Short mmCIF file of C-alpha atoms and ligand atoms in Angstrom, two decimals:
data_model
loop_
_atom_site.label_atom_id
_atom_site.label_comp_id
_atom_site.label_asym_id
_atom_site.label_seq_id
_atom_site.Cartn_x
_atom_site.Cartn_y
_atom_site.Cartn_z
CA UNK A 1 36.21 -16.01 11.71
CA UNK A 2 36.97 -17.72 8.26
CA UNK A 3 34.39 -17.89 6.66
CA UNK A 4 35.08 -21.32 5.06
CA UNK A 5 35.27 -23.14 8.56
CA UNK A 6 31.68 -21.73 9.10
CA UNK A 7 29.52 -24.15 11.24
CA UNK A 8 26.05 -24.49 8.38
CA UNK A 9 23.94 -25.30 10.82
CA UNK A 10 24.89 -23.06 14.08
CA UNK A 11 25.06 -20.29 11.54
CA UNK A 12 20.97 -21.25 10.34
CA UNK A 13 20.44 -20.74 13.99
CA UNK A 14 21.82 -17.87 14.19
CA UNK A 15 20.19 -16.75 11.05
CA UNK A 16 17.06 -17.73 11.75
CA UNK A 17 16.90 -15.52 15.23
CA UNK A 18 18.83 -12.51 14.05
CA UNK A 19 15.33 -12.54 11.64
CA UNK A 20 13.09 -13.18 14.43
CA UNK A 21 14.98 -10.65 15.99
CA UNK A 22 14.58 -6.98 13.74
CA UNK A 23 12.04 -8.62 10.95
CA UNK A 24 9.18 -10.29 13.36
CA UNK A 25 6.95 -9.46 11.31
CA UNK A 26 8.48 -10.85 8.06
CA UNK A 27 8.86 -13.92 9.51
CA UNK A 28 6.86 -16.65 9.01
CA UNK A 29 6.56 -20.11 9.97
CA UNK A 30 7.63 -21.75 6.97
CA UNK A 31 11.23 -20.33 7.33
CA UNK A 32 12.17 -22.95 9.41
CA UNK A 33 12.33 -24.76 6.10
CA UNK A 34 15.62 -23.00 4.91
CA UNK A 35 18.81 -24.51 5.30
CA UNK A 36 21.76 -23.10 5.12
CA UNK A 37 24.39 -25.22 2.84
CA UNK A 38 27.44 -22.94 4.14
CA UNK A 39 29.37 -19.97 2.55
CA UNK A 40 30.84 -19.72 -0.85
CA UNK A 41 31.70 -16.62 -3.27
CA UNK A 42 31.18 -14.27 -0.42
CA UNK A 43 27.21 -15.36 -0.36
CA UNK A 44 25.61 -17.42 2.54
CA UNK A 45 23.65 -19.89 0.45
CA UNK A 46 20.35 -20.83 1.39
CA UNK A 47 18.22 -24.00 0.23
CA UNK A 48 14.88 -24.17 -0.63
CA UNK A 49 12.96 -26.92 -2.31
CA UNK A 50 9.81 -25.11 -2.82
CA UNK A 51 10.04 -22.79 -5.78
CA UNK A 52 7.45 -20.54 -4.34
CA UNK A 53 9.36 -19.64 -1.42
CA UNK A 54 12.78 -19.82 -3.10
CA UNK A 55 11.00 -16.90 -5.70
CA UNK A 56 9.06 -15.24 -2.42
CA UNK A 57 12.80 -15.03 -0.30
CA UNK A 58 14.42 -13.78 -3.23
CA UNK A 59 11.82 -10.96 -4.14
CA UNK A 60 10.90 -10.13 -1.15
CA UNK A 61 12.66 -10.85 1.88
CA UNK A 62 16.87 -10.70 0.40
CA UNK A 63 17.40 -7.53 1.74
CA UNK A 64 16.78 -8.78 5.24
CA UNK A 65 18.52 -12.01 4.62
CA UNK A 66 21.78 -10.10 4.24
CA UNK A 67 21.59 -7.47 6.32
CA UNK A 68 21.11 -10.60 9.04
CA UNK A 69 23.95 -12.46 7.44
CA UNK A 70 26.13 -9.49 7.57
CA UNK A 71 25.39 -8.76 11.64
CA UNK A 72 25.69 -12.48 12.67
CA UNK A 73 29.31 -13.33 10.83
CA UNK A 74 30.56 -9.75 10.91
CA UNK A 75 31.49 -9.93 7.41
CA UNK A 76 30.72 -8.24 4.40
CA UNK A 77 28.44 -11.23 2.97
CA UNK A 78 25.37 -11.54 0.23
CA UNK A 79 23.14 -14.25 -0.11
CA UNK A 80 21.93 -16.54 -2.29
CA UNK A 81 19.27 -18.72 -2.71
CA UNK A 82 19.60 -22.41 -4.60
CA UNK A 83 17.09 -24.72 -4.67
CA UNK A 84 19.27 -27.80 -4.97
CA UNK A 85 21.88 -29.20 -2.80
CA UNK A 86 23.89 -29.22 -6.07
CA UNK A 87 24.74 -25.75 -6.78
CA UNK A 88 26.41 -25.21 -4.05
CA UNK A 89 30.13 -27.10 -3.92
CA UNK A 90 31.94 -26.82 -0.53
CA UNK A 91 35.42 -26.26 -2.26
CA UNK A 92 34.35 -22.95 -2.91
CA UNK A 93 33.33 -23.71 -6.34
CA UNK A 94 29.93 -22.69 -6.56
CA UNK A 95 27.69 -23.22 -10.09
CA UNK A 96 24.49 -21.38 -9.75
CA UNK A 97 21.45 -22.76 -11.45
CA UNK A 98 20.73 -20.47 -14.35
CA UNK A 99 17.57 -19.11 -13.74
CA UNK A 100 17.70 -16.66 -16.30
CA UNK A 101 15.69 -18.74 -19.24
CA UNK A 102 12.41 -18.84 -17.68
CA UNK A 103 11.49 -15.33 -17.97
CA UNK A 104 8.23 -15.87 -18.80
CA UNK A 105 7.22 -16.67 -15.50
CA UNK A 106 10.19 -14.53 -13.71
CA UNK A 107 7.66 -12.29 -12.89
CA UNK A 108 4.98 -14.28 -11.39
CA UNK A 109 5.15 -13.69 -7.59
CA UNK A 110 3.03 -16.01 -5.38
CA UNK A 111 3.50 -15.79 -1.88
CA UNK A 112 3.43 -18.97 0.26
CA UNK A 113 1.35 -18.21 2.55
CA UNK A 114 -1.65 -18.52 0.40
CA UNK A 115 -2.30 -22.28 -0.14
CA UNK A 116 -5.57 -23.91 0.57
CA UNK A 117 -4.06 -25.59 3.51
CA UNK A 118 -4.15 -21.88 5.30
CA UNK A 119 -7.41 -21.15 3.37
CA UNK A 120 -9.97 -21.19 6.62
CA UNK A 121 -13.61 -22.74 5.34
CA UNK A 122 -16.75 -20.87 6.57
CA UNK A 123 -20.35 -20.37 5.36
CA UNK A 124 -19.52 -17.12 3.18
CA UNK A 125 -16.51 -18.93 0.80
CA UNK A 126 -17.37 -22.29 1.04
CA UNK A 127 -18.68 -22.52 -2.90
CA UNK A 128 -15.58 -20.57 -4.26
CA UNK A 129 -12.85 -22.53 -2.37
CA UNK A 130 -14.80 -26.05 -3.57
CA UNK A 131 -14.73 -24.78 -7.06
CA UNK A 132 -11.06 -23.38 -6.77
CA UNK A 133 -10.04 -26.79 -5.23
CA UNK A 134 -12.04 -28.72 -8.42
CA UNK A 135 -10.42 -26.21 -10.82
CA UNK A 136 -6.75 -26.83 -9.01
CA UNK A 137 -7.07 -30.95 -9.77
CA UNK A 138 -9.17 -31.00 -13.32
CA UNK A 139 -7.92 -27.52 -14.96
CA UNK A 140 -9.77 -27.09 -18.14
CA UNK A 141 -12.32 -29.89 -16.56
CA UNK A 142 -14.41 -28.65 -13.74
CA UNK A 143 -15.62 -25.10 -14.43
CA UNK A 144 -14.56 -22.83 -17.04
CA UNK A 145 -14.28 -20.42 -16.59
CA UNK A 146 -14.00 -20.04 -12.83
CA UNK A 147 -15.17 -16.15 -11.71
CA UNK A 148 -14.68 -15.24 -8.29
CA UNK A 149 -15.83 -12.09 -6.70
CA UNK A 150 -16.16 -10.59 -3.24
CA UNK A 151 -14.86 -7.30 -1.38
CA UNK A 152 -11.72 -5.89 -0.69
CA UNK A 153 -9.78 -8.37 1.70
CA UNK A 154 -12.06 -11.25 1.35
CA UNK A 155 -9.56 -14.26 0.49
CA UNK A 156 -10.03 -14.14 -3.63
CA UNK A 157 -6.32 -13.41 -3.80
CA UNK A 158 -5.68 -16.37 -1.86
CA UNK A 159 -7.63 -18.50 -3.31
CA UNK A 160 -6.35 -17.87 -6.93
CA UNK A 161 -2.87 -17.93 -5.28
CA UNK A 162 -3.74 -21.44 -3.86
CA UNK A 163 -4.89 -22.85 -7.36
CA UNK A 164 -1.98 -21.77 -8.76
CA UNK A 165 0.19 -23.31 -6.28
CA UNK A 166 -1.66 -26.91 -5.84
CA UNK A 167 -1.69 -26.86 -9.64
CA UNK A 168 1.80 -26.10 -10.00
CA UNK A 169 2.34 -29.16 -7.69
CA UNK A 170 0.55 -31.41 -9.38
CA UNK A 171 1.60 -30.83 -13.00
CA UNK A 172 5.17 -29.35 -13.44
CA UNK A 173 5.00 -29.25 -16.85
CA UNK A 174 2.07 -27.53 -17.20
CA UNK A 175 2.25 -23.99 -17.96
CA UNK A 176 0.40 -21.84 -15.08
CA UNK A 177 0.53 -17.84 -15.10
CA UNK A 178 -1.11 -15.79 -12.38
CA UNK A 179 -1.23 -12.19 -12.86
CA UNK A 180 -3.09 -9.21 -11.54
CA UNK A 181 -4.75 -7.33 -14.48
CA UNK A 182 -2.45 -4.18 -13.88
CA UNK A 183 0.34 -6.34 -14.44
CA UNK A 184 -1.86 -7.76 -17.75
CA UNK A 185 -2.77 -4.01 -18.96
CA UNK A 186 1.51 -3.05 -18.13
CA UNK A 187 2.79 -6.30 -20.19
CA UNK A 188 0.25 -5.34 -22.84
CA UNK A 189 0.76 -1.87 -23.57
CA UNK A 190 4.57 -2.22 -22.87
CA UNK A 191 4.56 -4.64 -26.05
CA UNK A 192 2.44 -2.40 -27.66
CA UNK A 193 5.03 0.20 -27.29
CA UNK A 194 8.16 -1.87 -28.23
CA UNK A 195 6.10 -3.40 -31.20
CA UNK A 196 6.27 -6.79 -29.99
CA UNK A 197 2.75 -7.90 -30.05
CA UNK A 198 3.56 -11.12 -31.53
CA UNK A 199 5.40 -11.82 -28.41
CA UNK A 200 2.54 -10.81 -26.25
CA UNK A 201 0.75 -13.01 -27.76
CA UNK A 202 2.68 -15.73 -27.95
CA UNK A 203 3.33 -15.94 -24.43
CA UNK A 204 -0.65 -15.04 -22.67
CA UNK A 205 -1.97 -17.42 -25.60
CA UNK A 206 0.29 -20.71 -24.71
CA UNK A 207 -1.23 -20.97 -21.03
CA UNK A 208 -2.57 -24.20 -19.90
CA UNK A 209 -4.04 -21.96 -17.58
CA UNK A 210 -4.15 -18.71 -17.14
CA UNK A 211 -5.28 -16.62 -13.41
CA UNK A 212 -6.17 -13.13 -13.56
CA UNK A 213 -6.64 -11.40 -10.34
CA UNK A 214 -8.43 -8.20 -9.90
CA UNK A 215 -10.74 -8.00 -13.63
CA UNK A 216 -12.35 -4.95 -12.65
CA UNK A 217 -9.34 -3.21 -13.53
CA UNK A 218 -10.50 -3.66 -16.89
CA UNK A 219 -13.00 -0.88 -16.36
CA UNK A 220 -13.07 1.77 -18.77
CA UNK A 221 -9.65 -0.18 -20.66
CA UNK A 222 -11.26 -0.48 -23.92
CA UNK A 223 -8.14 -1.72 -25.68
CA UNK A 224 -6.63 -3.55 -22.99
CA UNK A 225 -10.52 -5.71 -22.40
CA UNK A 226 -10.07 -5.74 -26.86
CA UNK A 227 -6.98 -7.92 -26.24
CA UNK A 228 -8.13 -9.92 -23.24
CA UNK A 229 -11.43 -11.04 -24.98
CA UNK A 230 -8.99 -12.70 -27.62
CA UNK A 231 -6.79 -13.91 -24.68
CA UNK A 232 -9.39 -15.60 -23.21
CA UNK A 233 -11.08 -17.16 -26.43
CA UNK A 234 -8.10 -18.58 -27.55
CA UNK A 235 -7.26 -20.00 -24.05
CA UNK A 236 -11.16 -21.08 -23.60
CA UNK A 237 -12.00 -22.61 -26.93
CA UNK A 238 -8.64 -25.03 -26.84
CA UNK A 239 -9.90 -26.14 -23.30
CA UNK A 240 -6.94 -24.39 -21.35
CA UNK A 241 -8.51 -23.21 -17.78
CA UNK A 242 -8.79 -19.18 -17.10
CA UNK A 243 -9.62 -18.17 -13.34
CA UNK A 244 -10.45 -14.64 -12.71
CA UNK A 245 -11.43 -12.53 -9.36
CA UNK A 246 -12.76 -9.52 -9.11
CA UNK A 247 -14.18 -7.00 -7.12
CA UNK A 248 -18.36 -7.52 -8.24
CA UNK A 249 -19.91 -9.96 -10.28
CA UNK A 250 -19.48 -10.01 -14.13
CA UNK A 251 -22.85 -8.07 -14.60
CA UNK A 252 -22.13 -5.06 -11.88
CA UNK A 253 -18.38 -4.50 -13.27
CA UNK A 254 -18.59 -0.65 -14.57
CA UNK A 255 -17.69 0.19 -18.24
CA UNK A 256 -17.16 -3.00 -19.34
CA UNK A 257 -17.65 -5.04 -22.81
CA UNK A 258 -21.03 -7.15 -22.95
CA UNK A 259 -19.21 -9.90 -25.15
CA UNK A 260 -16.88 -10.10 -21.71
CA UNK A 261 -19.65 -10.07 -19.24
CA UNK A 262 -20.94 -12.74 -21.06
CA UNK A 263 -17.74 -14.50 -21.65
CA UNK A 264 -16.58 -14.43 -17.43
CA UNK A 265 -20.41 -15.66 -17.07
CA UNK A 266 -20.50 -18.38 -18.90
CA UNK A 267 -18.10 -20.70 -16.71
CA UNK A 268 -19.07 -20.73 -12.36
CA UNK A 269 -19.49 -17.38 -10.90
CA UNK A 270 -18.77 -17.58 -7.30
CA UNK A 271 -19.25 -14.95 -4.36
CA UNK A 272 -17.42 -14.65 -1.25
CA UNK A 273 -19.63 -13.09 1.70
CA UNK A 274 -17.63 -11.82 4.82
CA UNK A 275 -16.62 -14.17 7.48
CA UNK A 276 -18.86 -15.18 10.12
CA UNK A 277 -17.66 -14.63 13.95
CA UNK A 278 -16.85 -18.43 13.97
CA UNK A 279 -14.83 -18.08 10.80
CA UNK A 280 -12.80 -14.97 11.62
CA UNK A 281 -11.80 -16.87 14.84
CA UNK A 282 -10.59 -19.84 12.68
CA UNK A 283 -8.67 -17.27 10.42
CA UNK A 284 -7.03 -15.62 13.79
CA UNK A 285 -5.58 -18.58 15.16
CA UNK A 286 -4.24 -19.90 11.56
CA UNK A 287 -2.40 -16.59 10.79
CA UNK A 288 -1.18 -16.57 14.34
CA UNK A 289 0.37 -19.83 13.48
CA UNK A 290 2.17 -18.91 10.45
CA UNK A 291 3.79 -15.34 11.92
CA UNK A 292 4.30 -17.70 15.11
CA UNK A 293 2.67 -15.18 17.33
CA UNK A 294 0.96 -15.87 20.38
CA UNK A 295 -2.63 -15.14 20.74
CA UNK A 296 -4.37 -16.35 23.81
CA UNK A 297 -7.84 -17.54 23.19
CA UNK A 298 -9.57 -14.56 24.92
CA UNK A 299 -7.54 -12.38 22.64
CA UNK A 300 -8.58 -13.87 19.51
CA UNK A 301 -12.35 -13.73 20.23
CA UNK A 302 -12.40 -9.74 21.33
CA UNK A 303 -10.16 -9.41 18.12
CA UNK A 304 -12.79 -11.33 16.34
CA UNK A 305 -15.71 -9.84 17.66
CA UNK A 306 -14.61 -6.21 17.15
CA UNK A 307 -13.53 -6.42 13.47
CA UNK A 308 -15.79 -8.10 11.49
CA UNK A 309 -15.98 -6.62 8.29
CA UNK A 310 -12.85 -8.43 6.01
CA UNK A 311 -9.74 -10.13 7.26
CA UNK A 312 -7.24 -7.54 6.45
CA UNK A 313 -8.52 -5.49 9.47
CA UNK A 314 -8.10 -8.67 11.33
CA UNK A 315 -4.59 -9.30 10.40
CA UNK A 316 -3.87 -4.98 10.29
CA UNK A 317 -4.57 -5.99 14.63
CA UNK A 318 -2.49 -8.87 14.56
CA UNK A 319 0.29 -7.06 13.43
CA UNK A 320 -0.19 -3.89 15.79
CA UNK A 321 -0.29 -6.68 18.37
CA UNK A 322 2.62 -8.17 17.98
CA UNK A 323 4.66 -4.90 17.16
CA UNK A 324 3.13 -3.51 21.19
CA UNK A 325 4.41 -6.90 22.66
CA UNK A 326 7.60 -6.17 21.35
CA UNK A 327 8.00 -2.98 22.60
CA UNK A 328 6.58 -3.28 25.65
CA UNK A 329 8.81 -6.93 26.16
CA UNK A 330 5.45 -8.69 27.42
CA UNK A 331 2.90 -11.23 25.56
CA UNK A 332 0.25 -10.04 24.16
CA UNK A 333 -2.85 -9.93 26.37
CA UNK A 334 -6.38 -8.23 26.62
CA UNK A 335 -5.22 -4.92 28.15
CA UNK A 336 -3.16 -4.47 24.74
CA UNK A 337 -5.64 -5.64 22.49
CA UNK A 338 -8.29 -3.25 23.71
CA UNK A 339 -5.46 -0.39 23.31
CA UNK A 340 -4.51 -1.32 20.11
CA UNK A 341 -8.39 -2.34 18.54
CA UNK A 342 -9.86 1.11 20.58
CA UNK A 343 -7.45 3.74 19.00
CA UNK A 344 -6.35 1.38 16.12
CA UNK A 345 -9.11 1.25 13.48
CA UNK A 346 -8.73 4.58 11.86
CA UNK A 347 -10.35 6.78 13.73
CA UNK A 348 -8.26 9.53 14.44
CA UNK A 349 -9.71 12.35 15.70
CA UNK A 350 -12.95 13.03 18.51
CA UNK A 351 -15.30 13.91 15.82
CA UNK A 352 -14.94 11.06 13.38
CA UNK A 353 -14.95 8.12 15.81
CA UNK A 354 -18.19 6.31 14.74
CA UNK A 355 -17.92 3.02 12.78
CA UNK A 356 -19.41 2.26 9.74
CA UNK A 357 -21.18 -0.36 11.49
CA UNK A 358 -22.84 2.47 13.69
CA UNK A 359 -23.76 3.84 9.96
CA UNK A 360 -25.04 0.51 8.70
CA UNK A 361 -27.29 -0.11 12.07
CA UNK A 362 -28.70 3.33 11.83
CA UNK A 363 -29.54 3.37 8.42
CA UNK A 364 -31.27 -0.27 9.00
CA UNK A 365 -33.33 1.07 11.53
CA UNK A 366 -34.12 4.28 10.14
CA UNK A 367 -35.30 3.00 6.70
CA UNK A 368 -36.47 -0.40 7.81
CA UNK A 369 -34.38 -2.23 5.53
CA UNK A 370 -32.23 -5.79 6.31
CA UNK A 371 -28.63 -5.08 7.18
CA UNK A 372 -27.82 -8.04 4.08
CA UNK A 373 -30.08 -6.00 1.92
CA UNK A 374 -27.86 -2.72 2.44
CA UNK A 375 -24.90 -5.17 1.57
CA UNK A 376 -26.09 -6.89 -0.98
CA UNK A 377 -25.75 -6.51 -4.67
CA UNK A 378 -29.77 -5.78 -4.67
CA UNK A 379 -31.25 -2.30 -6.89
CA UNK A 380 -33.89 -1.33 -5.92
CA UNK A 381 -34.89 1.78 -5.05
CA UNK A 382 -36.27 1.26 -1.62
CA UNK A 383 -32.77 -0.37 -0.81
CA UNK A 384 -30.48 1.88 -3.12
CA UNK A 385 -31.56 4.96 -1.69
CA UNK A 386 -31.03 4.22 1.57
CA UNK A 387 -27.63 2.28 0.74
CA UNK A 388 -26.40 5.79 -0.91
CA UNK A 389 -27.14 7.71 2.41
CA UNK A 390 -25.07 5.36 4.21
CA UNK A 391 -22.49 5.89 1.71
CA UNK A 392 -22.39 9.40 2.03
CA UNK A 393 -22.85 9.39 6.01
CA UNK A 394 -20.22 7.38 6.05
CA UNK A 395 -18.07 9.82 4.19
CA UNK A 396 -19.08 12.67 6.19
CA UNK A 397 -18.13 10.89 9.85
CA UNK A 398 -16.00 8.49 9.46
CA UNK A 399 -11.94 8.46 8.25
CA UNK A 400 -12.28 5.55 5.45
CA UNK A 401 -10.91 6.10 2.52
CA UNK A 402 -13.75 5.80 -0.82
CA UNK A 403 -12.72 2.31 -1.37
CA UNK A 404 -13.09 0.99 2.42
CA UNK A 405 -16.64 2.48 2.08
CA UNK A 406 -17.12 0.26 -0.61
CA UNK A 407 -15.90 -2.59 1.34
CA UNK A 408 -17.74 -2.12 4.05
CA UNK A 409 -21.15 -1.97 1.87
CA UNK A 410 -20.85 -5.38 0.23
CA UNK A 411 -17.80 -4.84 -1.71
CA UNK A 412 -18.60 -2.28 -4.05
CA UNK A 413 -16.28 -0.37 -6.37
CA UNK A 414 -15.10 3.14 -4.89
CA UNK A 415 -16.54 4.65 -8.13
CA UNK A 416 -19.50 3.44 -6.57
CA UNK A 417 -19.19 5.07 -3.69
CA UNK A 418 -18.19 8.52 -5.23
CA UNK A 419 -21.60 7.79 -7.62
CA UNK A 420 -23.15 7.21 -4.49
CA UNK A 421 -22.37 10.66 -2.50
CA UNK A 422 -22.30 12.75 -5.68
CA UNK A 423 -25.69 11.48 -6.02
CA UNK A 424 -26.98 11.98 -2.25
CA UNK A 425 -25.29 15.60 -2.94
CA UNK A 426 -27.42 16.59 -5.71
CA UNK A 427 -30.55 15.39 -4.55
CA UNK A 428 -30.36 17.03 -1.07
CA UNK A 429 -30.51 20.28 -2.32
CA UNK A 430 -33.87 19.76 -4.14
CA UNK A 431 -35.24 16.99 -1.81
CA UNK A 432 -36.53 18.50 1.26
CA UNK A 433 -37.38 15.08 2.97
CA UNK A 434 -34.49 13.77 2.32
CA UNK A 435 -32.65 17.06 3.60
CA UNK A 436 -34.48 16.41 7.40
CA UNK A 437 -33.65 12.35 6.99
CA UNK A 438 -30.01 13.16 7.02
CA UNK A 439 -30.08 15.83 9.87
CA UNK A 440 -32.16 13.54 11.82
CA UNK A 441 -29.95 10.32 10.86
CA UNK A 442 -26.91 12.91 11.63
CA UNK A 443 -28.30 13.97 15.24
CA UNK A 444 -29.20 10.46 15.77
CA UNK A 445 -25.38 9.34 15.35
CA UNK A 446 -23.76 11.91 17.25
CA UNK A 447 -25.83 11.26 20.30
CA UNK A 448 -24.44 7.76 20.03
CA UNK A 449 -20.88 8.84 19.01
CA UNK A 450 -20.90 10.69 22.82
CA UNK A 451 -22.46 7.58 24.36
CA UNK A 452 -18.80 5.81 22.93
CA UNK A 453 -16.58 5.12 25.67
P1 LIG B 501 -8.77 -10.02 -1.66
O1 LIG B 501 -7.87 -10.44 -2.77
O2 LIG B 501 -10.15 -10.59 -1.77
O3 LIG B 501 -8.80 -8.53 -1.45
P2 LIG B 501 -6.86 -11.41 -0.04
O4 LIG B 501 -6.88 -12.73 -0.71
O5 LIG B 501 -5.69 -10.54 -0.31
O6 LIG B 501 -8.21 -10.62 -0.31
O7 LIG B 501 -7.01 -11.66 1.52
C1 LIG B 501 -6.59 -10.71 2.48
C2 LIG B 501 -5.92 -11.45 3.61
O8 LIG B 501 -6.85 -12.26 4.28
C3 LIG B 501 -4.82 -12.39 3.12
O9 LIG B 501 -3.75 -12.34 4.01
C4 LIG B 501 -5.47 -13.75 3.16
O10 LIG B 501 -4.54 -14.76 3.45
C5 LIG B 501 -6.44 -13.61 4.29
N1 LIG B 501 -7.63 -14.47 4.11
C6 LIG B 501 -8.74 -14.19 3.41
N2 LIG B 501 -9.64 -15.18 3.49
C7 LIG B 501 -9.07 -16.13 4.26
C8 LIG B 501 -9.50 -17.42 4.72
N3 LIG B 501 -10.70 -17.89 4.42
N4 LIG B 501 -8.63 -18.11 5.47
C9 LIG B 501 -7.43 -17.62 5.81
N5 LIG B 501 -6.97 -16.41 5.43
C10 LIG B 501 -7.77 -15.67 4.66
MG1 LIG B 502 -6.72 -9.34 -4.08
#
């Protein structure tokens, strides 16, 4: 086939099933916004208006993109991605848009998917997605700063994501970063070792606004929270906006500056709870849309109802889902869903099949404290104690890692949780009460473990 006859659009087609094909679950709905403006230089060259997904293809997904290319035509092609009709010349001529002078932001990844338009609305994020969408239109205007925090898998990722995004849209030439802090801490002790502070500098302090994701990986950074603090008073006192997330609120982050605490407290500090039934329904049927899976309705609510603690487990079944329905050839239905939820949610072996939310129930009843005390961000004693046992039971029996733990008990830190059964550990020993509560809570759980199923 020569490859300059190629048909654009049959080849799209093509394209855009090979992908479907081997990468289901790469795909996502918004692909069918590609086009393909034909072949030139030995690259298939794609078009994509939106920036974000031009930048998400290209870091992401090229790999895939030609390896597809390459199967469909049968020739040795690459791929390239333009984001204007104009770079790419039919004669064969093709002048690529040099990308290569924006570097500052070349390594700002955002991924499409997280916009406020796929940003479900429920009881437990409602304040921090009002405030991120007041923050997106009147940067520097509504709150400032604006502090999000919540657990592991709880949509603050996605929210700063979606600030950054409806902001972009709205003001192109306004200068928008979003980083995690890991990436912050790497750029700034990189420059630290090239000696190019000044450039550091330059570039975090020229922000109109500036997202941080993840704070609480400031913890224990004393010079890396030394340079932030003058990051984020240079940014704050000229008005530019600064959005951070984090794991806790500002006053329960571990090793951590006061003058910060104070500083990421003095703007809105808003908390995302985990999603209600209703809400993790909602979520299901959205991010079924996007990876363009089919869920039927029954599925979705067992799905729901089964995995209720943040929305990575949900999607973690939607993806097991999809991959069985591809094996097996068939849609997905409720026989596969209770295969893949049953011997899908980490438990791996006889003896460590109970769920933390066996741990949380028992420990409720046991101690006579609220399930939303255990998970709340409450001290004292009468809750902590019995918060740390559940900790440490749930270390014992279960096959989640230290920071899942810490998810599952209101979002905490997995120093936290090692605090937690270091301390449980110690006192045991010495603590004869406590010693007979944790056989008893122990026997108690094991009866139920062999009532499972
Ligand atoms: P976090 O940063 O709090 O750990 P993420 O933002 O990464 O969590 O969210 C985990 C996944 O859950 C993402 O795929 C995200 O799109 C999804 N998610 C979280 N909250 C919502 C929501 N309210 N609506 C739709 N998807 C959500
Ligand atoms: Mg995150």
């Amino acid at each position: 086939m020569p490859t300059n006859k190629i048909d654009a659009k049959q080849l799209r087609v093509d394209l855009l099933a090979q992908l479907r094909r081997d990468h289901t679950t790469m795909c996502r709905k918004w692909f069918e916004d590609i086009e393909v403006l034909g072949i030139s230089n030995g690259a298939v060259v794609i078009l994509l208006q939106e920036e974000v997904q031009l930048k998400y293809l290209e870091r992401c997904c090229k790999k895939q993109f030609v390896e597809a290319s390459q199967t469909i035509t049968g020739h040795l092609l690459g791929v390239q991605f333009v984001d204007s009709r104009e770079s790419f010349v039919s004669n064969n001529k093709t002048s690529f848009v040099d990308r290569s002078g924006d570097d500052t932001y070349g390594d700002m990844l955002i991924s499409p998917d997280y916009s406020f338009n796929n940003f479900i609305v429920g009881p437990g994020n409602q304040l921090a997605h009002a405030a991120s969408i007041a923050v997106a239109k009147k940067p520097g205007q509504a709150y400032n700063p604006l502090f999000i925090h919540g657990g592991v898998g709880l949509g603050k990722t996605h929210l700063l994501q979606a600030i950054c995004q409806t902001a972009m849209h709205s003001n192109a030439s306004m200068k928008i970063y979003y980083v995690s802090c890991n990436g912050f801490m790497t750029q700034f002790l990189e420059s630290v070792q090239a000696g190019e502070m000044t450039e550091f500098r330059y570039k975090f302090r020229a922000f109109d606004m500036l997202i941080i994701d993840d704070i609480h990986d400031l913890s224990n950074r004393e010079q890396t929270q030394e340079e932030f603090f003058h990051t984020f008073n240079t940014l704050f006192q000229s008005g530019k906006q600064v959005v951070i997330s984090s794991d806790a609120p500002p006053n329960e982050i571990p090793h951590i500056e006061d003058r910060l605490i104070s500083r990421f407290s003095c703007g809105l500090v808003a908390g995302i709870d985990p999603p209600r039934f209703e809400t993790r329904v909602a979520i299901i049927k959205k991010k079924a849309m996007l990876r363009e899976i089919d869920m039927p309705e029954d599925v979705s609510n067992y799905v729901a109802a089964r995995l209720d603690r943040n929305i990575r487990q949900l999607e973690g079944a939607m993806t097991k889902l999809q991959g069985l329905s591809l094996i097996d050839g068939s849609p997905i239905d409720m026989a596969m869903a209770k295969a893949a939820i049953s011997s899908g949610s980490g438990r791996n072996s006889r003896a460590k099949r109970l769920s933390i939310q066996d741990i949380l129930d028992a420990i409720s009843v046991f101690y006579d404290v609220k399930l939303s005390d255990l998970l709340s961000k409450r001290r004292n004693k009468s809750i902590t104690m019995p918060r740390q046992v559940g900790m440490w039971l749930a270390r014992q029996h279960t096959v989640f890692s230290l920071e899942e733990i810490g998810g599952y008990f209101g979002g905490r830190d997995h120093t936290t949780v090692m605090h937690a059964i270091k301390m449980i550990n110690d006192k045991k020993a010495s603590n004869q009460q406590l010693d007979q509560d944790l056989i008893r809570l122990q026997n108690q759980l094991a009866g139920e473990e062999e009532g499972q199923e």
